[in-house]
Amino acid sequence: MFYKVLPIVEKEVINNKYFIITFTNFEMAEQSCPGQFFKLKGLEQEFPILPRPFSVFKKEDSKLSFLIKVVGTATKNLSQLKIEERVALLGPLGNGFQIHNGKKVLIVSGGIGYAPLNFLRDGLNKADNEITFFHGGKNANDVFSKNIRIYTEDGSIGEKGLVTDGVEEFLSQNQIDVVYTCGPENMLRKVKEICEGFKTKLYMSMETVMACGIGSCCGCAIKVEENGKPVYKKVCKDGPVFDGYKIV
Amino acid sequence: MFYKVLPIVEKEVINNKYFIITFTNFEMAEQSCPGQFFKLKGLEQEFPILPRPFSVFKKEDSKLSFLIKVVGTATKNLSQLKIEERVALLGPLGNGFQIHNGKKVLIVSGGIGYAPLNFLRDGLNKADNEITFFHGGKNANDVFSKNIRIYTEDGSIGEKGLVTDGVEEFLSQNQIDVVYTCGPENMLRKVKEICEGFKTKLYMSMETVMACGIGSCCGCAIKVEENGKPVYKKVCKDGPVFDGYKIV
Amino acid sequence: MIDFKIKIGKMLWKNPVTVASGTFGLEFGELFDISQLGAIVTKTVTLHPKQGNAPPRIAETEAGLLNSIGLQNPGIENFIKTDLHEYRIIDTNLIVSISADSISQFGEVIQELERQSGIDGYEINVSCPNVESEGIIFGTDNKTVFKLVSMIKKTTERTVIVKLTPNLTSIENIARVAENAGADAISLINTVYGMAIDIETRKPKIKNVIAGYSGIGIKPIALQNVFRVAKVVKIPIIGMGGIRNTNDALEFIIAGATAVAVGTQNFVNPLSTLDIIQGLKKYLDEKKVQYKDLINSVNF
Amino acid sequence: MIDFKIKIGKMLWKNPVTVASGTFGLEFGELFDISQLGAIVTKTVTLHPKQGNAPPRIAETEAGLLNSIGLQNPGIENFIKTDLHEYRIIDTNLIVSISADSISQFGEVIQELERQSGIDGYEINVSCPNVESEGIIFGTDNKTVFKLVSMIKKTTERTVIVKLTPNLTSIENIARVAENAGADAISLINTVYGMAIDIETRKPKIKNVIAGYSGIGIKPIALQNVFRVAKVVKIPIIGMGGIRNTNDALEFIIAGATAVAVGTQNFVNPLSTLDIIQGLKKYLDEKKVQYKDLINSVNF
Ligand SMILES: Cc1cc2nc3c(=O)[nH]c(=O)nc-3n(C[C@H](O)[C@H](O)[C@H](O)COP(=O)(O)OP(=O)(O)OC[C@H]3O[C@@H](n4cnc5c(N)ncnc54)[C@H](O)[C@@H]3O)c2cc1C
Ligand SMILES: Cc1cc2nc3c(=O)[nH]c(=O)nc-3n(C[C@H](O)[C@H](O)[C@H](O)COP(=O)(O)OP(=O)(O)OC[C@H]3O[C@@H](n4cnc5c(N)ncnc54)[C@H](O)[C@@H]3O)c2cc1C
Ligand SMILES: Cc1cc2nc3c(=O)[nH]c(=O)nc-3n(C[C@H](O)[C@H](O)[C@H](O)COP(=O)(O)O)c2cc1C
Ligand SMILES: Cc1cc2nc3c(=O)[nH]c(=O)nc-3n(C[C@H](O)[C@H](O)[C@H](O)COP(=O)(O)O)c2cc1C
Ligand code: FES
Ligand code: FES
């Protein structure tokens, strides 16, 4: 974990909702694993106050990229930064995805949930997993790769429907060991329901509002089952990836 | 007095401290007199909260220009706006300079105090006054016109010294009816001292922190002598121009 | 057609939006038709003229405003001769904000105003020191508030609104006391005590040192005060503190305010009250909610 | 060489900068050498483990942060077994923040801690309800504070700091009471009550509804509290509330704080305490002032 102020070295605007920014830092990149995240804040941007958490989307040598969706002020502010402008980064943070070797895995991604799963895919590939990647979005604007199975609510690209429709079908026809997922709450709930039926392993990346991001403030509590009892865990430190079946 | 959101139609960066922005609005321009001011705030700029007061620097038909010095956050924010970006304007506000006809007048300007005096000069010209214009600044960067008598503290342009040095000399050699002045507090105090000796009329444009700008909040109080007694006047409404001898 | 007429005491407001005392004046009439407001609250007036505090009286902080105007006002007699004449012909409710040094002086001010027509209500500003009890702020002392409000209620048939200060341990207690003493409504919050220092000169940014803090920085504080008071009183609440726009106003209404007042934001956008009136209409329309169902509707 | 060693009770601090309870933890040690701080204040610990409040516990407002963590902590026994072991080897002052439901429970916590070495002081967090007196917040009741602090002073030789809540009518009174009861220092302010509502869902943004407001939006409030307390007590004050940088820290010191604590800003820039230590040195150097001459030096 490091705190550094770095200039943006690359910026790619995907469409008016999504963009990618890239930083170069050897130490930060070296330590980053799939599922981990950074807190980011434009150096000159006073408000909103809290740096926001973003998953590592891609790592290439010393380069770290973040895929960001504009949803409110902090993300809008970040979207307005230009190459060379400076961002304060804290990370890598949290526990990433557990990567098994040589398994049959399914990745289920919804909307911006794609960000950590994109990086995860690289990790899974290196560990000789057989990967199927499902991604769902509202429309073509929410799709970041064509190389995977796509569902959109309006059918503007890929299949029309919810990504979870495809998951159900796929799991009933394929023997899958592990499911990795990240996306909106409703989708996660549905994925969990489906996976329960098929008894796959299930890793879920969760979101809560964060303050410190490093486990000090207890702000990011989430209720998780532990030894049969519900307890509060810290999404920033104990997660963001949890055993999906343990989320209360 | 109007409240309008207008796009910047012209912008001139004089140097890294000063810039001029121009708006077009017939009604606002029509009502504006020398010495009056507007409150300005970039429409998308939430903090600082209060719009800031700026004197009318130039009026040409429907065009209103402001000469602005970057001193803190609000002025920095304004300096970063580009043509077409929108600014909320409230004005014209306050009582401007009283303009007499056919007098011998001296204008004494210090730093950004030049802004209202530049517009004043046009008004005085129309009323057949014989004008001498003294301007002082720290260095060449604080000088906006070469057509006048310049003093700089470092001597980088014009005479080396304080503008008030020149005023003393000038008044002792010339019969002047009216002195108009705007600038830093020390300068105003000195100008007053000098003018007292020569019994000229003296109009001073004053600055205080302002909230409403229209006379409602009593926030901009300044102590002024009235009927021999000190009373609080509102710089935004009773001023910003006052009889210089009455400032306590 | 959205209907959001509300009742505050004996007053019927055409909409729930007004202005916070001291942040508004007749000057705004040059910018818009101020009869469109649900009510107008005047600057606080006192028995005798007050010249106000020494400047600087205003300073901006990172997220709000500090002020220490010191209730500058021409005194009740001049107020009646000048401003009141103009205010009373404006076709909306007129609420005169008043303050005094002692309970009896409050009485004198009200008596003067009772002789005048065109006034619909009084807002009792209790955020100032009571010379009769060692300068303790009226609004922090339950007994004094009870006596004061009871006395005023006996003196007038007009609507009596008590404006609370947030600078105390229990806003609920003082609100209950005001209600029990007969207050028709409560408005809150007045400014929060605040201070700022210029580190170069080491001077306080406000000459009077401790000042009143207003604006967006106090919104969370104001909201919780409104919410807590709404739980313990039945009379309507006029909520204020940092309201800038429709969304801010909605938070106050949901928290328990029947009406909202705009203060500091009048200095930023003098038309913001109108924007809020429009914005509330739009929200009610889009959400298909009745205004009265929105008030005090926190969804736990 | 700038010397700004200060004394807080029996503690000698190498510089006047610490952290606000609950906003810091051993994790920061991965980012910088936390022995550079004048002192470390732990999260508040209680006798029994506390699971904390239901989420959401954190929400950002326009100019600050709302939190309602609910004092989540592993309880004193686990604290001693885990965190304390790591804290005590760090070469700076260790202040354990404690809270309890009753005076006697405060006593039990202190007794546990008294058996442990490596602790330099206690910060008594009195911003929570006292079950023995109908849930009234300890820190708003003069008598309770007097009893509590007197009891603690009898139990320990270590430095006792009382951390005040600003949510009361007179911070001066409670500060005086704490001093009279023997407190070695006062720290202030704890969070201000605040609230925010999501207007789409009408849900409170914090599950627990009323929360603690911190960050830059409370700075003017914190400053005036420090200023007022500095006028009435002789013991040192640890000032906090919205401090982000050297300039903010200087305001507190000029207002009367002997030391400053950084809270919410730790979430923004985890190294801000170090920046402030450096910045203060630079200011003293440039202005050629002694640190002690800066404390409580408002220039009227
Ligand atoms: C572990 C983690 C990884 C994430 N990875 C990505 C990513 O790779 N790409 C991406 O676009 N988004 C990601 N997010 C979500 C991203 O953090 C939010 O979209 C962002 O904080 C919104 O800020 P805003 O000011 O633009 O919006 P706001 O208007 O402030 O908030 C919109 C929503 O964002 C969330 N949010 C607000 N403040 C915080 C905070 N302090 N901490 C966390 N969430 C907050 C809340 O759910 C809120 O309702 C991630 C979140 C978490 C917790
Ligand atoms: C009637 C009048 C006319 C003016 N005309 C011009 C002009 O033509 N060009 C120009 O560059 N400047 C002018 N000024 C000064 C200008 O308003 C300030 O420089 C500006 O407000 C600074 O804002 P800031 O945020 O950049 O700086 P800050 O860091 O906020 O403040 C720097 C200084 O600006 C002043 N200031 C701060 N807030 C306010 C406020 N709300 N109202 C008034 N002053 C404030 C204070 O003296 C403060 O110390 C005028 C001021 C007044 C009162
Ligand atoms: C400049 C100024 C002057 C004020 N004068 C008064 C006053 O005379 N009487 C009063 O009851 N409140 C006064 N207030 C308080 C406001 O009415 C209001 O309660 C407070 O500012 C909170 O609202 P806001 O955050 O929207 O400004 C004043 C506030 C400001 C900013
Ligand atoms: C997330 C969070 C947790 C806190 N927990 C505690 C706590 O356990 N004990 C305590 O005395 N104060 C606690 N506080 C209050 C801070 O110590 C501090 O008094 C307050 O936040 C004001 O300082 P700031 O504005 O710099 O954050 C907490 C504050 C925050 C933001
Ligand atoms: S955000 Fe602070 S503990 Fe997770
Ligand atoms: S700024 Fe409000 S009266 Fe002048």
mmCIF file of C-alpha atoms and ligand atoms in Angstrom, chain A residues 209-221 234-237, chain D residues 267, ligand 5:
data_model
loop_
_atom_site.group_PDB
_atom_site.id
_atom_site.type_symbol
_atom_site.label_atom_id
_atom_site.label_comp_id
_atom_site.label_asym_id
_atom_site.label_seq_id
_atom_site.Cartn_x
_atom_site.Cartn_y
_atom_site.Cartn_z
ATOM 1 C CA VAL A 209 -19.167 3.911 0.909
ATOM 2 C CA MET A 210 -15.614 4.170 2.172
ATOM 3 C CA ALA A 211 -13.739 6.678 4.271
ATOM 4 C CA CYS A 212 -10.240 5.511 5.195
ATOM 5 C CA GLY A 213 -10.097 2.570 2.770
ATOM 6 C CA ILE A 214 -7.449 0.823 4.848
ATOM 7 C CA GLY A 215 -9.352 -0.734 7.720
ATOM 8 C CA SER A 216 -8.996 1.977 10.342
ATOM 9 C CA CYS A 217 -12.376 3.693 10.521
ATOM 10 C CA CYS A 218 -14.929 0.837 10.423
ATOM 11 C CA GLY A 219 -17.003 2.962 8.068
ATOM 12 C CA CYS A 220 -17.451 0.402 5.307
ATOM 13 C CA ALA A 221 -19.137 -2.302 7.354
ATOM 14 C CA LYS A 234 -14.789 -4.223 6.508
ATOM 15 C CA VAL A 235 -15.289 -4.120 2.773
ATOM 16 C CA CYS A 236 -12.045 -2.173 2.375
ATOM 17 C CA LYS A 237 -9.842 -4.600 4.234
ATOM 18 C CA PHE D 267 -9.096 9.770 4.966
HETATM 19 S S1 FES E 5 -13.273 2.475 4.897
HETATM 20 FE FE1 FES E 5 -12.364 2.686 6.850
HETATM 21 S S2 FES E 5 -12.457 0.656 7.614
HETATM 22 FE FE2 FES E 5 -13.106 0.444 5.579
#
